[in-house]
Amino acid sequence: MTKTFELIQEHEELLSQTFLNGIMPYLEQNQIRLLGSRQSQNRTPTFALTMPNKPADKTAEGQSLIQILNQNGILCTHGNHYAPDLVENCMNEPEGVTRISFLHYNSIADVNKVNFILSKFLDSCKN
């Protein structure tokens, strides 16, 4: 059974690294913010994202990110995820965060699709 969990961990690290590689240019340009580690090792493949350069109505901008992802078959959520004190006070994100998760049943193709949709959305926000 231990080998199985090792294989799952390796696969989830690969998923995480693929996602992180895809969003890295946007992180470096401060178009998107990742809360948590930028390392794929020793983390779950669950990511909390915000858009630091949002208009005054931050909730509407968060929803547009969620809407574009959901419209493209990427099911994710936006909010405090039942951790209001953590998200609103510790992370200083009173409007919440967009949560994207990958698990052992996801493929690299799934992650690449998310990265592609995110990049299209974030590139359109530059204009």
PDB file of C-alpha atoms in Angstrom:
ATOM      1  CA  MET A   1       0.000   0.000   0.000  1.00  0.00           C
ATOM      2  CA  THR A   2       2.878   2.398   0.682  1.00  0.00           C
ATOM      3  CA  LYS A   3       4.038   2.218  -2.940  1.00  0.00           C
ATOM      4  CA  THR A   4       0.556   3.215  -4.086  1.00  0.00           C
ATOM      5  CA  PHE A   5       0.606   6.331  -1.933  1.00  0.00           C
ATOM      6  CA  GLU A   6       4.096   7.182  -3.161  1.00  0.00           C
ATOM      7  CA  LEU A   7       2.870   6.947  -6.752  1.00  0.00           C
ATOM      8  CA  ILE A   8      -0.137   9.151  -5.954  1.00  0.00           C
ATOM      9  CA  GLN A   9       2.142  11.705  -4.298  1.00  0.00           C
ATOM     10  CA  GLU A  10       4.508  11.718  -7.286  1.00  0.00           C
ATOM     11  CA  HIS A  11       1.605  12.165  -9.695  1.00  0.00           C
ATOM     12  CA  GLU A  12       0.077  14.999  -7.650  1.00  0.00           C
ATOM     13  CA  GLU A  13       3.479  16.714  -7.453  1.00  0.00           C
ATOM     14  CA  LEU A  14       3.717  16.503 -11.243  1.00  0.00           C
ATOM     15  CA  LEU A  15       0.228  18.000 -11.567  1.00  0.00           C
ATOM     16  CA  SER A  16       1.188  20.783  -9.164  1.00  0.00           C
ATOM     17  CA  GLN A  17       4.463  21.512 -10.949  1.00  0.00           C
ATOM     18  CA  THR A  18       2.706  21.635 -14.313  1.00  0.00           C
ATOM     19  CA  PHE A  19       0.148  24.090 -12.947  1.00  0.00           C
ATOM     20  CA  LEU A  20       2.800  26.214 -11.255  1.00  0.00           C
ATOM     21  CA  ASN A  21       4.889  26.318 -14.445  1.00  0.00           C
ATOM     22  CA  GLY A  22       1.829  27.486 -16.363  1.00  0.00           C
ATOM     23  CA  ILE A  23       0.943  30.323 -14.024  1.00  0.00           C
ATOM     24  CA  MET A  24       4.505  31.417 -13.195  1.00  0.00           C
ATOM     25  CA  PRO A  25       4.675  34.188 -15.853  1.00  0.00           C
ATOM     26  CA  TYR A  26       1.446  35.671 -14.458  1.00  0.00           C
ATOM     27  CA  LEU A  27       2.739  35.417 -10.900  1.00  0.00           C
ATOM     28  CA  GLU A  28       5.938  37.198 -11.900  1.00  0.00           C
ATOM     29  CA  GLN A  29       3.941  39.946 -13.655  1.00  0.00           C
ATOM     30  CA  ASN A  30       1.697  40.281 -10.580  1.00  0.00           C
ATOM     31  CA  GLN A  31      -1.395  39.543 -12.672  1.00  0.00           C
ATOM     32  CA  ILE A  32      -2.387  36.733 -10.353  1.00  0.00           C
ATOM     33  CA  ARG A  33      -1.487  35.962  -6.766  1.00  0.00           C
ATOM     34  CA  LEU A  34      -0.969  32.478  -5.377  1.00  0.00           C
ATOM     35  CA  LEU A  35      -1.536  32.052  -1.667  1.00  0.00           C
ATOM     36  CA  GLY A  36       0.728  29.334  -0.364  1.00  0.00           C
ATOM     37  CA  SER A  37       3.832  27.611  -1.569  1.00  0.00           C
ATOM     38  CA  ARG A  38       5.169  27.926  -5.089  1.00  0.00           C
ATOM     39  CA  GLN A  39       6.908  24.576  -4.647  1.00  0.00           C
ATOM     40  CA  SER A  40       5.251  21.369  -5.808  1.00  0.00           C
ATOM     41  CA  GLN A  41       6.920  19.231  -3.160  1.00  0.00           C
ATOM     42  CA  ASN A  42       5.166  18.612   0.150  1.00  0.00           C
ATOM     43  CA  ARG A  43       1.955  20.405  -0.761  1.00  0.00           C
ATOM     44  CA  THR A  44      -1.453  19.324  -1.862  1.00  0.00           C
ATOM     45  CA  PRO A  45      -2.400  20.140  -5.453  1.00  0.00           C
ATOM     46  CA  THR A  46      -4.971  22.685  -4.261  1.00  0.00           C
ATOM     47  CA  PHE A  47      -4.403  26.330  -5.108  1.00  0.00           C
ATOM     48  CA  ALA A  48      -5.910  29.581  -3.837  1.00  0.00           C
ATOM     49  CA  LEU A  49      -5.658  32.417  -6.351  1.00  0.00           C
ATOM     50  CA  THR A  50      -6.565  36.087  -6.341  1.00  0.00           C
ATOM     51  CA  MET A  51      -6.157  38.879  -8.830  1.00  0.00           C
ATOM     52  CA  PRO A  52      -4.190  41.694  -7.155  1.00  0.00           C
ATOM     53  CA  ASN A  53      -4.967  44.342  -9.782  1.00  0.00           C
ATOM     54  CA  LYS A  54      -8.728  44.123  -9.511  1.00  0.00           C
ATOM     55  CA  PRO A  55     -11.119  46.991  -9.981  1.00  0.00           C
ATOM     56  CA  ALA A  56     -12.847  48.457  -6.914  1.00  0.00           C
ATOM     57  CA  ASP A  57     -15.555  45.774  -7.116  1.00  0.00           C
ATOM     58  CA  LYS A  58     -13.270  42.862  -6.280  1.00  0.00           C
ATOM     59  CA  THR A  59     -16.091  40.354  -5.926  1.00  0.00           C
ATOM     60  CA  ALA A  60     -17.261  40.949  -9.493  1.00  0.00           C
ATOM     61  CA  GLU A  61     -13.730  40.381 -10.807  1.00  0.00           C
ATOM     62  CA  GLY A  62     -13.382  37.174  -8.813  1.00  0.00           C
ATOM     63  CA  GLN A  63     -16.681  35.992 -10.206  1.00  0.00           C
ATOM     64  CA  SER A  64     -15.595  36.684 -13.783  1.00  0.00           C
ATOM     65  CA  LEU A  65     -12.568  34.435 -13.290  1.00  0.00           C
ATOM     66  CA  ILE A  66     -14.812  31.765 -11.809  1.00  0.00           C
ATOM     67  CA  GLN A  67     -17.369  32.176 -14.577  1.00  0.00           C
ATOM     68  CA  ILE A  68     -14.828  31.758 -17.371  1.00  0.00           C
ATOM     69  CA  LEU A  69     -13.349  28.667 -15.711  1.00  0.00           C
ATOM     70  CA  ASN A  70     -16.757  27.105 -15.025  1.00  0.00           C
ATOM     71  CA  GLN A  71     -18.009  27.911 -18.539  1.00  0.00           C
ATOM     72  CA  ASN A  72     -15.057  25.941 -19.879  1.00  0.00           C
ATOM     73  CA  GLY A  73     -15.808  22.872 -17.765  1.00  0.00           C
ATOM     74  CA  ILE A  74     -13.305  23.697 -15.011  1.00  0.00           C
ATOM     75  CA  LEU A  75     -15.285  23.322 -11.834  1.00  0.00           C
ATOM     76  CA  CYS A  76     -13.864  25.495  -9.085  1.00  0.00           C
ATOM     77  CA  THR A  77     -15.187  27.883  -6.484  1.00  0.00           C
ATOM     78  CA  HIS A  78     -14.657  31.390  -5.134  1.00  0.00           C
ATOM     79  CA  GLY A  79     -15.144  32.466  -1.538  1.00  0.00           C
ATOM     80  CA  ASN A  80     -13.828  31.763   1.930  1.00  0.00           C
ATOM     81  CA  HIS A  81     -14.305  27.973   1.631  1.00  0.00           C
ATOM     82  CA  TYR A  82     -15.651  27.623   5.176  1.00  0.00           C
ATOM     83  CA  ALA A  83     -12.535  29.299   6.598  1.00  0.00           C
ATOM     84  CA  PRO A  84     -13.587  32.938   6.940  1.00  0.00           C
ATOM     85  CA  ASP A  85     -11.038  33.862   9.605  1.00  0.00           C
ATOM     86  CA  LEU A  86      -8.161  32.360   7.614  1.00  0.00           C
ATOM     87  CA  VAL A  87      -9.161  33.791   4.239  1.00  0.00           C
ATOM     88  CA  GLU A  88     -10.540  37.140   5.319  1.00  0.00           C
ATOM     89  CA  ASN A  89      -8.203  38.008   8.183  1.00  0.00           C
ATOM     90  CA  CYS A  90      -4.982  35.974   7.883  1.00  0.00           C
ATOM     91  CA  MET A  91      -4.793  36.025   4.077  1.00  0.00           C
ATOM     92  CA  ASN A  92      -6.325  39.525   3.955  1.00  0.00           C
ATOM     93  CA  GLU A  93      -8.758  38.517   1.213  1.00  0.00           C
ATOM     94  CA  PRO A  94     -12.197  39.649   2.479  1.00  0.00           C
ATOM     95  CA  GLU A  95     -13.808  38.910  -0.899  1.00  0.00           C
ATOM     96  CA  GLY A  96     -12.413  35.385  -0.907  1.00  0.00           C
ATOM     97  CA  VAL A  97     -10.124  33.393  -3.157  1.00  0.00           C
ATOM     98  CA  THR A  98     -10.572  31.259  -6.248  1.00  0.00           C
ATOM     99  CA  ARG A  99      -9.812  27.636  -5.381  1.00  0.00           C
ATOM    100  CA  ILE A 100      -8.564  25.203  -8.016  1.00  0.00           C
ATOM    101  CA  SER A 101      -7.824  21.612  -7.052  1.00  0.00           C
ATOM    102  CA  PHE A 102      -6.252  18.663  -8.790  1.00  0.00           C
ATOM    103  CA  LEU A 103      -6.214  15.098  -7.468  1.00  0.00           C
ATOM    104  CA  HIS A 104      -4.751  11.760  -8.396  1.00  0.00           C
ATOM    105  CA  TYR A 105      -7.509  11.162 -10.964  1.00  0.00           C
ATOM    106  CA  ASN A 106      -6.624  14.310 -12.894  1.00  0.00           C
ATOM    107  CA  SER A 107      -4.276  14.189 -15.859  1.00  0.00           C
ATOM    108  CA  ILE A 108      -1.617  16.523 -17.223  1.00  0.00           C
ATOM    109  CA  ALA A 109      -4.098  17.280 -20.019  1.00  0.00           C
ATOM    110  CA  ASP A 110      -6.563  18.527 -17.374  1.00  0.00           C
ATOM    111  CA  VAL A 111      -3.925  20.833 -15.895  1.00  0.00           C
ATOM    112  CA  ASN A 112      -2.895  22.082 -19.334  1.00  0.00           C
ATOM    113  CA  LYS A 113      -6.541  22.935 -20.070  1.00  0.00           C
ATOM    114  CA  VAL A 114      -6.767  24.965 -16.858  1.00  0.00           C
ATOM    115  CA  ASN A 115      -3.496  26.729 -17.666  1.00  0.00           C
ATOM    116  CA  PHE A 116      -4.698  27.494 -21.194  1.00  0.00           C
ATOM    117  CA  ILE A 117      -8.020  28.964 -20.028  1.00  0.00           C
ATOM    118  CA  LEU A 118      -6.289  30.951 -17.276  1.00  0.00           C
ATOM    119  CA  SER A 119      -3.723  32.326 -19.696  1.00  0.00           C
ATOM    120  CA  LYS A 120      -6.418  33.380 -22.184  1.00  0.00           C
ATOM    121  CA  PHE A 121      -8.352  35.095 -19.415  1.00  0.00           C
ATOM    122  CA  LEU A 122      -5.328  36.812 -17.866  1.00  0.00           C
ATOM    123  CA  ASP A 123      -4.017  37.921 -21.271  1.00  0.00           C
ATOM    124  CA  SER A 124      -7.425  39.484 -21.997  1.00  0.00           C
ATOM    125  CA  CYS A 125      -7.238  41.377 -18.674  1.00  0.00           C
ATOM    126  CA  LYS A 126      -4.037  43.131 -19.814  1.00  0.00           C
ATOM    127  CA  ASN A 127      -5.995  45.122 -22.374  1.00  0.00           C
TER     128      ASN A 127
END
